[in-house]
């Protein structure tokens, strides 16, 4: 063909612009994990349909742009207050877990009833000789410092859209988040808040720095705002469980699981069910504790002790049959304290104080000697919350022992007398040598006389500026106003005088300490000396203890440590008046605390009353008819030798199949 004859038309057509690739932020979690583009089909995208995955769309969070460093110059237009609030809000968004960057694996069904490892066979439970007392340090030291946000790297859009991914590590049945150490939120900011949410300054959802699961955040909220306030005496500058124990969760999942277990169990007893059962968290905490102990050289002593003490609180609250787990945990805590250096911080001091409390209470509950040595006189000083002022109306109040700090060494020695009495009885029954029996009897008599004299002399050490304005009248059961001359130090008292609310709280703590004193007398006379229930000394101290218990709940102060004196006195109550006081106090304590051991203790007290009344009625009938004397003796032997043998309440609890720790 002739090229000249070809007519050609040349032209240029502009191609349509190529649509830029944009990463969707509204895609499903499955596509984000695979780093694939999601067509955002509803209810399921095509990729999830193809792979048979569950298609989940999360709430779309506002996009963060690149921002300048928070370290602004003096010419910045942002005020210092605004900068402070901004830095607080960024702690969770920039240094916490970003739900848009990585999605947690889907929750799977877990068998909550699997058994925890048998730690009783490990060296964890082999306690060495008792640990000596540790000196206290200044509780006002700051244990944590805020991270320097001015040098933190800013997250870019790509990082926000999926470039930054957290690594998820699965241990057995529990899934935890593994973060680089600098990314842990500083929990010291939540410490000083005694009433409201520790994260009140931050954006919702609250407690998101602990976990991304709403049900677990609710458990942290319950622990901080409800449970932690029920088990301490003093928190004018903050709650010690929030100040000292909660920060340990940033490094240790066993501590956090123990908190979950305790809070969940407390809610379950109140009829509130969580998505995950408390037993599941308990087993996870036990397994994590075992791993911490295996690597004890690399583990923090406080993390191990905190996990153990929280598990003790859990076991006391749950009360599953005649379990000896509390004793096992106490042996483990003693082992840790003896094999690691002495405490040098407030957290260690606080955890050891919690151990001392439960060591004595468990000994009194189970009829054995404490595991640790008795503290020397003046060794235990009142432990305040962090930041508490030195000149405070609560200066003589201990966080866990109240005004009974100086009484605790006496109670410690009292709890060990039962074993000394058992040794004497065993020597007599086994026909031991006369010299051995004489030595044991002399030791028992000398110890009991010393304890009785110490209890007679002891009085609570009142804080400066506080004098009780009431005395309990044991005849009228009323509290009479009295004019005290306890005030001193001149004008300083006006500065340190407690407010109306503080006075009510102090009166409750004061009555609590006196209830311990009188119940200690009852325990000494009944369980050690073997006095009859109707003995004048027994009934006098029983009545006075119940009056102080009733006054404690009347002032609506702390009731977390009231169960032991209330139970000991209530078991020996004979008159309708005393039993009415006991019932009133039990009802208010049970309603306030909401714990299973209080309900179990009340059930035991009522059974003790029923059996004691039955024995008295049978004995009275036998006294009226000569032929009925033998029948009354046999009935008393059948119901238990209440006067010279085992305590009736111990026999009742054994037959009921429960063991109650009165803490």
XYZ file of C-alpha atoms in Angstrom:
663
model
C 0.000 0.000 0.000
C 1.229 3.418 -0.819
C 2.085 5.197 2.351
C 1.270 8.480 0.750
C -2.269 7.394 0.283
C -2.782 6.548 3.911
C -4.428 9.183 5.928
C -3.519 8.987 9.575
C -4.823 11.006 12.431
C -2.534 11.208 15.415
C -3.843 12.422 18.767
C -3.048 12.049 22.450
C -5.687 10.931 24.959
C -5.076 11.619 28.610
C -5.345 8.476 30.724
C -7.687 8.701 33.737
C -5.810 9.449 36.917
C -4.774 6.354 38.877
C -6.583 6.091 42.129
C -4.022 6.230 44.937
C -3.848 3.303 47.302
C -5.155 4.247 50.688
C -4.937 2.085 53.730
C -8.349 1.709 55.249
C -8.609 2.276 58.989
C -12.131 0.866 59.127
C -11.204 -2.642 58.078
C -11.884 -5.752 60.125
C -9.425 -7.121 62.656
C -8.596 -10.206 60.563
C -7.478 -8.131 57.572
C -5.460 -5.848 59.840
C -3.635 -8.822 61.306
C -2.865 -10.135 57.796
C -1.972 -6.593 56.661
C -4.334 -6.961 53.715
C -6.794 -4.517 52.231
C -10.324 -5.099 53.523
C -13.332 -4.509 51.271
C -15.282 -3.681 54.456
C -18.208 -5.853 53.476
C -20.935 -6.209 56.046
C -21.646 -8.340 57.967
C -18.534 -10.203 56.677
C -15.880 -9.073 54.243
C -14.894 -11.323 51.346
C -11.541 -12.265 52.858
C -13.129 -13.476 56.096
C -15.705 -15.438 54.089
C -12.917 -17.019 52.050
C -10.866 -18.038 55.103
C -13.804 -18.858 57.360
C -12.712 -16.311 59.942
C -14.874 -14.278 62.268
C -15.254 -10.783 60.885
C -15.055 -8.162 63.637
C -15.128 -4.402 63.088
C -13.739 -2.302 65.915
C -14.737 1.246 66.689
C -12.845 3.732 64.552
C -10.546 5.924 66.615
C -9.645 9.508 65.623
C -6.515 9.794 63.473
C -3.427 11.169 65.173
C -1.132 13.349 63.128
C 2.541 13.919 63.655
C 2.978 16.290 66.534
C 5.807 18.322 67.790
C 7.722 17.410 70.933
C 5.990 18.086 74.184
C 9.038 19.938 75.428
C 7.912 23.436 74.484
C 9.861 26.614 74.959
C 8.856 29.553 77.090
C 7.418 31.253 74.022
C 4.912 28.463 73.444
C 1.272 29.484 73.365
C 0.258 26.437 75.416
C 0.100 27.113 79.111
C 1.843 24.894 81.644
C -1.459 23.537 82.957
C -2.574 22.593 79.457
C 0.762 20.881 78.849
C 0.353 18.890 82.045
C -3.128 17.699 81.121
C -1.920 16.872 77.611
C 0.951 14.795 78.929
C -1.435 12.904 81.192
C -3.816 12.148 78.339
C -0.963 10.998 76.103
C 0.327 8.454 78.598
C -2.368 6.020 77.618
C -2.647 6.858 73.920
C 1.033 7.103 73.006
C 2.612 4.697 75.453
C -0.172 2.247 76.043
C -1.704 -0.472 73.964
C -3.217 0.793 70.717
C -6.174 -1.319 69.723
C -5.938 -0.092 66.131
C -2.381 -1.245 65.674
C -2.820 -4.846 66.688
C -5.785 -6.903 67.658
C -5.732 -9.503 70.408
C -6.477 -13.079 69.483
C -10.031 -14.122 69.863
C -10.941 -15.477 73.244
C -11.345 -19.204 73.358
C -13.295 -21.390 75.694
C -11.170 -22.293 78.696
C -11.781 -25.021 81.202
C -11.970 -23.117 84.484
C -11.917 -26.231 86.602
C -8.434 -27.504 85.830
C -6.311 -28.084 88.908
C -3.403 -25.803 89.816
C 0.068 -27.309 90.092
C 0.829 -29.065 93.338
C 3.113 -26.533 94.920
C 2.991 -28.310 98.254
C 5.653 -30.717 96.983
C 8.140 -27.961 96.124
C 10.655 -26.230 98.336
C 8.365 -23.198 98.229
C 6.465 -24.574 101.217
C 9.479 -25.574 103.334
C 9.771 -22.623 105.685
C 13.102 -22.140 107.489
C 13.517 -20.665 110.917
C 11.409 -17.596 111.675
C 12.513 -14.377 110.094
C 13.729 -11.530 112.291
C 11.970 -8.219 112.335
C 12.971 -5.673 109.747
C 13.530 -1.980 110.484
C 11.123 0.473 108.986
C 12.175 3.143 106.559
C 10.623 6.467 105.801
C 7.323 5.736 104.050
C 7.365 9.055 102.238
C 9.959 8.013 99.654
C 8.794 8.092 96.071
C 9.079 4.609 94.590
C 8.394 5.539 90.985
C 9.178 8.475 88.702
C 7.250 9.746 85.723
C 8.664 8.968 82.276
C 10.221 11.876 80.415
C 7.733 12.439 77.625
C 9.802 15.183 76.044
C 12.191 12.650 74.497
C 9.558 10.170 73.405
C 9.250 9.317 69.735
C 6.020 10.359 68.082
C 3.876 7.807 66.340
C 3.423 8.364 62.624
C 0.333 7.690 60.578
C 1.816 4.469 59.246
C 2.545 3.304 62.767
C -0.991 4.116 63.788
C -2.491 2.365 60.779
C -0.761 -0.896 61.525
C 2.968 -0.359 61.418
C 3.374 -0.911 65.166
C 2.289 -4.273 66.466
C 2.486 -5.624 69.968
C 3.775 -9.147 70.434
C 1.265 -11.516 71.998
C 2.638 -14.374 74.022
C 0.412 -17.226 75.158
C 1.180 -19.182 78.327
C -0.990 -22.278 78.752
C -4.563 -20.948 78.979
C -3.868 -17.269 79.609
C -2.997 -14.611 77.047
C -0.928 -11.627 78.134
C 0.520 -8.593 76.427
C 4.284 -8.403 76.217
C 5.493 -4.808 75.984
C 8.928 -3.238 75.875
C 9.875 -2.026 79.325
C 9.804 1.743 78.511
C 6.218 1.398 77.301
C 4.843 0.326 80.674
C 2.547 3.025 82.065
C 3.757 4.580 85.265
C 1.204 3.517 87.870
C 2.563 5.896 90.472
C 0.143 8.493 89.141
C -2.818 6.520 90.421
C -1.469 6.135 93.953
C -2.676 9.235 95.822
C -6.361 8.782 94.942
C -8.161 7.174 97.909
C -11.794 7.276 96.767
C -12.394 7.870 93.079
C -11.020 5.991 90.117
C -7.198 5.999 89.948
C -7.510 6.973 86.271
C -9.899 9.853 86.856
C -7.545 12.231 85.040
C -7.312 10.052 81.932
C -9.601 9.548 78.994
C -12.034 6.640 79.060
C -12.096 3.727 79.114
C -10.768 3.789 82.649
C -8.142 1.226 83.690
C -7.285 0.513 80.058
C -3.595 0.531 80.936
C -4.115 -2.697 82.866
C -6.046 -4.681 80.266
C -7.965 -4.183 77.049
C -10.848 -6.423 78.164
C -13.847 -4.554 79.621
C -14.720 -7.301 82.122
C -11.207 -7.259 83.549
C -11.148 -3.483 83.721
C -14.321 -3.769 85.805
C -12.459 -6.080 88.193
C -9.631 -3.567 88.612
C -12.236 -0.878 89.238
C -13.900 -3.031 91.925
C -10.551 -3.749 93.575
C -9.555 -0.066 93.631
C -12.838 1.586 94.524
C -14.517 -1.030 96.730
C -12.400 -3.917 97.947
C -9.179 -2.114 98.825
C -11.088 0.250 101.135
C -12.644 -2.634 103.104
C -9.361 -4.148 104.328
C -7.393 -1.178 105.682
C -7.706 1.128 108.679
C -5.965 4.185 107.347
C -5.879 5.920 103.953
C -5.980 9.667 104.486
C -3.310 10.169 101.788
C -4.134 7.160 99.644
C -4.868 3.458 99.847
C -1.746 1.301 100.414
C -3.041 -1.471 98.141
C -3.316 1.079 95.337
C -0.066 2.815 96.218
C 2.160 -0.210 96.787
C 0.575 -3.375 95.361
C -1.110 -2.153 92.190
C 2.112 -0.733 90.654
C 3.597 -4.239 90.740
C 1.137 -5.308 88.043
C 3.104 -3.417 85.399
C 5.759 -6.150 85.460
C 4.045 -9.186 86.918
C 0.994 -10.882 85.465
C 0.610 -13.150 88.580
C -0.025 -10.066 90.723
C -2.654 -8.830 88.278
C -4.266 -12.286 88.050
C -4.391 -12.467 91.848
C -6.147 -9.092 91.901
C -8.587 -10.340 89.256
C -9.253 -13.491 91.346
C -9.835 -11.566 94.577
C -12.126 -8.967 93.017
C -14.052 -11.576 91.025
C -14.570 -13.777 94.101
C -15.855 -10.806 96.095
C -18.329 -9.968 93.342
C -19.416 -13.607 92.977
C -20.253 -13.818 96.654
C -22.441 -10.743 96.188
C -24.227 -12.431 93.287
C -22.458 -10.626 90.430
C -21.029 -12.960 87.815
C -18.099 -11.957 85.608
C -17.418 -13.323 82.147
C -14.437 -15.196 83.603
C -14.685 -17.152 86.835
C -12.545 -16.282 89.848
C -11.181 -19.823 89.935
C -9.721 -19.305 86.454
C -7.786 -16.233 87.603
C -6.761 -18.061 90.785
C -5.252 -20.925 88.797
C -3.470 -18.493 86.490
C -2.018 -16.662 89.500
C -0.836 -19.970 91.022
C 0.869 -20.995 87.797
C 2.467 -17.575 87.385
C 3.650 -17.689 90.998
C 5.341 -21.018 90.326
C 7.172 -19.514 87.348
C 8.274 -16.524 89.433
C 9.662 -18.815 92.118
C 11.538 -20.927 89.563
C 13.325 -17.821 88.364
C 13.563 -16.232 91.793
C 17.031 -14.890 91.059
C 15.544 -12.727 88.308
C 12.203 -12.045 90.006
C 11.265 -9.178 92.222
C 10.823 -10.183 95.860
C 7.871 -7.864 96.207
C 6.076 -9.386 93.221
C 6.262 -12.857 94.769
C 5.162 -11.642 98.215
C 2.342 -9.547 96.776
C 1.021 -12.505 94.783
C 1.145 -14.767 97.850
C -0.592 -12.255 100.127
C -3.335 -11.583 97.564
C -3.873 -15.340 97.262
C -4.190 -15.516 101.062
C -6.873 -12.824 100.944
C -8.560 -14.852 98.210
C -8.510 -18.115 100.191
C -9.846 -16.377 103.304
C -12.649 -14.861 101.248
C -13.570 -18.026 99.337
C -13.396 -20.506 102.267
C -13.528 -23.732 100.264
C -14.093 -26.479 102.847
C -11.344 -27.436 105.265
C -8.535 -26.161 103.085
C -5.014 -25.659 104.404
C -3.943 -23.423 101.525
C -3.662 -20.382 103.807
C -1.039 -22.149 105.933
C 0.757 -23.265 102.786
C 0.863 -19.746 101.392
C 2.076 -18.374 104.733
C 4.932 -20.896 104.758
C 5.822 -19.851 101.245
C 5.833 -16.162 102.182
C 8.060 -16.867 105.186
C 10.464 -18.793 102.971
C 10.706 -15.884 100.548
C 11.287 -13.381 103.354
C 14.016 -15.539 104.910
C 15.879 -16.365 101.699
C 15.931 -12.860 100.228
C 17.458 -9.633 101.572
C 15.684 -7.642 104.217
C 13.115 -5.125 102.964
C 14.420 -1.727 102.031
C 11.275 -0.098 100.684
C 7.744 0.657 101.811
C 6.208 -2.095 99.691
C 8.237 -4.779 101.486
C 7.353 -3.318 104.880
C 3.654 -3.280 104.018
C 3.655 -6.856 102.676
C 5.489 -8.109 105.748
C 2.936 -6.365 107.973
C 0.161 -8.171 106.093
C 2.026 -11.449 106.634
C 2.336 -10.829 110.379
C -1.377 -10.132 110.648
C -2.464 -13.313 108.890
C 0.237 -15.420 110.543
C -1.277 -14.691 113.962
C -4.913 -14.779 112.822
C -4.425 -18.137 111.076
C -2.708 -19.505 114.195
C -5.631 -18.425 116.390
C -8.098 -19.829 113.866
C -6.407 -23.220 113.450
C -5.143 -23.744 117.004
C -1.434 -23.793 116.205
C 1.610 -21.650 116.878
C 2.515 -18.837 114.480
C 5.160 -19.562 111.891
C 7.235 -16.476 112.653
C 8.938 -15.387 115.838
C 7.121 -12.960 118.081
C 8.108 -9.332 117.476
C 9.888 -7.627 120.310
C 8.227 -4.859 122.271
C 8.343 -1.604 120.359
C 9.389 -3.333 117.129
C 6.142 -2.732 115.268
C 5.596 0.930 114.556
C 2.370 2.219 112.939
C 2.734 1.947 109.162
C 1.094 4.906 107.387
C 0.104 5.302 103.721
C 2.613 6.968 101.424
C 2.662 10.715 101.781
C 0.806 10.765 105.085
C 1.642 13.891 107.115
C 3.642 13.370 110.271
C 1.253 15.570 112.267
C -1.898 13.634 111.499
C -4.889 12.674 113.690
C -4.214 9.102 112.516
C -0.502 9.124 113.338
C -0.791 6.246 115.854
C -3.006 4.130 113.584
C -1.446 1.303 111.614
C -2.687 0.575 108.101
C -3.549 -3.073 108.870
C -3.488 -3.308 112.691
C -5.260 -0.087 113.628
C -4.527 0.968 117.221
C -3.556 -2.605 118.167
C 0.042 -2.288 116.941
C 1.490 -2.470 120.458
C -1.017 -5.216 121.369
C 0.081 -7.453 118.500
C 3.225 -8.890 120.202
C 0.982 -9.969 123.107
C -1.582 -11.532 120.744
C 1.296 -13.290 118.954
C 2.458 -14.937 122.201
C -1.141 -15.757 123.140
C -1.630 -17.681 119.896
C 1.354 -19.921 120.659
C 0.130 -20.991 124.119
C -2.314 -23.587 122.768
C 0.532 -25.701 121.421
C 2.344 -25.431 124.750
C -0.791 -26.669 126.508
C -1.092 -29.513 123.978
C 2.513 -30.542 124.683
C 1.760 -30.682 128.418
C -1.377 -32.783 127.871
C 0.488 -35.130 125.528
C 3.254 -35.596 128.117
C 0.673 -36.418 130.809
C -1.238 -38.881 128.613
C 1.957 -40.637 127.507
C 3.175 -41.040 131.104
C 6.292 -38.965 130.485
C 8.810 -38.374 133.224
C 7.732 -36.239 136.163
C 10.544 -33.758 135.523
C 9.422 -33.148 131.926
C 5.825 -32.656 133.007
C 6.917 -30.261 135.758
C 9.003 -28.207 133.318
C 6.164 -27.943 130.811
C 3.645 -27.023 133.505
C 5.932 -24.354 134.948
C 6.550 -22.880 131.503
C 2.833 -22.814 130.721
C 1.937 -21.140 134.028
C 4.679 -18.522 133.724
C 3.756 -17.687 130.140
C 0.043 -17.371 130.834
C 0.667 -15.186 133.889
C 2.924 -12.893 131.869
C 0.367 -12.603 129.067
C -2.487 -11.932 131.496
C -0.465 -9.199 133.199
C 0.456 -7.643 129.843
C -3.185 -7.635 128.710
C -4.242 -6.011 131.982
C -1.734 -3.184 131.554
C -2.269 -2.560 127.846
C -4.211 0.425 126.535
C -4.411 1.782 122.977
C -1.978 4.558 122.145
C -4.230 7.427 121.167
C -3.176 9.777 118.362
C -2.350 13.381 119.302
C -5.419 15.540 119.512
C -7.837 12.643 119.988
C -9.476 11.621 123.243
C -12.450 9.232 123.323
C -15.547 11.151 124.299
C -17.467 8.050 125.354
C -17.114 5.086 127.676
C -18.974 1.809 127.411
C -21.244 1.097 130.377
C -21.321 -2.665 130.749
C -24.517 -2.524 132.804
C -26.676 -0.290 130.635
C -25.008 -1.142 127.308
C -24.926 2.555 126.492
C -22.102 4.873 125.588
C -21.880 7.717 128.078
C -20.221 11.015 127.234
C -17.205 11.744 129.389
C -14.920 14.745 129.642
C -11.335 13.746 129.033
C -8.188 15.613 130.021
C -6.006 13.695 127.593
C -5.269 16.787 125.472
C -1.781 18.192 125.652
C 0.854 20.152 123.688
C -1.068 23.390 123.952
C -2.120 25.079 120.737
C -0.840 22.240 118.536
C -3.917 20.251 119.383
C -6.109 22.788 117.609
C -4.129 22.258 114.413
C -4.131 18.470 114.653
C -7.631 17.973 116.031
C -9.573 15.524 113.849
C -12.674 16.454 111.951
C -16.092 14.987 112.727
C -15.624 12.207 110.157
C -12.113 11.481 111.430
C -13.345 11.347 115.023
C -15.996 8.811 114.095
C -13.392 6.731 112.283
C -10.980 6.992 115.221
C -13.678 5.925 117.672
C -14.384 2.863 115.533
C -10.665 1.977 115.401
C -10.340 2.537 119.156
C -13.276 0.244 119.956
C -11.827 -2.349 117.567
C -8.539 -2.420 119.500
C -10.327 -2.776 122.853
C -12.446 -5.596 121.435
C -9.193 -7.422 120.637
C -7.997 -6.927 124.202
C -11.127 -8.324 125.858
C -11.470 -11.217 123.383
C -7.841 -12.091 124.121
C -8.855 -12.446 127.776
C -11.757 -14.696 126.740
C -9.430 -16.846 124.627
C -6.933 -17.078 127.487
C -9.513 -18.092 130.088
C -11.500 -20.509 127.924
C -8.993 -22.111 125.532
C -5.919 -22.079 127.782
C -7.087 -22.109 131.399
C -10.195 -24.144 130.587
C -12.570 -22.028 132.684
C -16.258 -22.830 132.459
C -18.407 -20.759 130.170
C -20.310 -19.413 133.178
C -17.148 -18.237 134.935
C -17.412 -14.604 135.998
C -14.163 -13.549 134.289
C -15.213 -15.199 131.028
C -18.623 -13.546 130.959
C -17.289 -10.141 132.006
C -14.787 -9.937 129.152
C -17.263 -11.505 126.734
C -19.769 -8.779 127.497
C -17.244 -5.949 127.229
C -15.841 -7.293 123.965
C -19.311 -7.478 122.418
C -20.038 -3.927 123.556
C -16.897 -2.691 121.817
C -17.741 -4.705 118.689
C -21.200 -3.115 118.613
C -19.661 0.331 119.101
C -17.219 -0.340 116.230
C -20.006 -0.987 113.752
C -22.080 1.831 115.221
C -19.421 4.390 114.249
C -19.287 2.792 110.769
C -15.507 2.799 110.660
C -13.172 0.066 109.367
C -14.450 -3.458 110.044
C -11.953 -5.566 108.112
C -10.185 -6.917 111.209
C -13.190 -7.227 113.541
C -14.136 -10.852 112.840
C -11.800 -12.608 115.310
C -12.730 -10.644 118.470
C -16.405 -10.720 117.481
C -16.387 -14.469 116.891
C -14.481 -15.375 120.082
C -16.800 -13.304 122.259
C -19.979 -14.362 120.459
C -19.267 -18.070 120.980
C -19.264 -17.541 124.757
C -22.357 -15.308 124.870
C -24.995 -16.680 127.242
C -27.528 -13.941 127.910
C -30.070 -12.715 125.397
C -28.584 -9.249 125.662
C -25.085 -10.379 124.672
C -26.385 -12.578 121.882
C -28.401 -9.661 120.566
C -25.231 -7.530 120.469
C -23.400 -10.310 118.631
C -26.188 -10.734 116.083
C -26.350 -6.991 115.472
C -22.600 -6.733 114.944
C -22.455 -9.797 112.667
C -25.284 -8.477 110.535
C -23.618 -5.109 109.979
C -20.155 -6.543 109.374
C -21.516 -9.081 106.890
C -23.430 -6.364 105.030
C -20.454 -4.000 105.008
C -17.691 -6.451 104.075
C -19.611 -8.948 101.928
C -17.260 -11.897 102.529
C -17.959 -15.594 102.881
C -15.855 -16.183 106.011
C -18.114 -13.794 107.965
C -21.215 -15.764 106.989
C -19.517 -19.078 107.855
C -18.418 -17.721 111.231
C -21.985 -16.622 112.019
C -23.292 -20.094 111.118
C -20.776 -21.660 113.518
C -21.736 -19.249 116.314
C -25.434 -20.123 116.009
C -24.663 -23.849 116.061
C -22.480 -23.355 119.141
C -25.347 -21.561 120.890
C -27.767 -24.350 120.022
C -25.493 -27.092 121.321
C -24.527 -25.174 124.449
C -28.195 -24.557 125.286
C -28.936 -28.226 124.695
C -26.181 -29.310 127.072
C -27.331 -26.886 129.756
C -30.938 -28.026 129.469
C -29.925 -31.682 129.709
C -27.615 -30.993 132.640
C -30.351 -29.016 134.404
C -32.851 -31.813 133.921
C -30.317 -34.291 135.239
C -29.701 -32.218 138.337
C -33.436 -32.368 139.153
C -33.595 -36.161 138.904
C -30.901 -38.466 140.188
C -31.409 -40.957 137.398
C -30.883 -38.230 134.815
C -27.343 -37.349 135.875
C -25.763 -40.151 133.851
C -27.931 -39.301 130.849
C -26.828 -35.646 131.079
C -23.170 -36.658 131.262
C -23.513 -38.913 128.219
C -25.277 -36.164 126.275
C -22.518 -33.714 127.112
C -19.877 -36.225 126.060
C -21.773 -36.774 122.792
C -21.967 -33.043 122.067
C -18.342 -32.424 123.013
C -16.529 -31.695 126.251
C -17.011 -27.964 126.284
C -15.478 -27.262 129.659
C -12.115 -29.080 129.698
C -11.537 -30.466 126.201
C -11.501 -29.069 122.687
C -13.253 -25.780 122.029
C -16.822 -26.473 120.990
C -16.573 -24.118 118.011
C -13.615 -26.099 116.652
C -15.601 -29.305 116.862
C -18.593 -27.646 115.192
C -16.518 -26.298 112.311
C -14.899 -29.706 111.817
C -18.269 -31.440 111.694
C -19.572 -28.788 109.291
C -16.568 -29.451 107.061
C -15.288 -25.883 107.057
C -12.257 -24.075 108.386
C -12.670 -20.356 108.908
C -9.758 -17.924 109.057
C -11.033 -14.988 111.092
C -9.274 -12.244 109.167
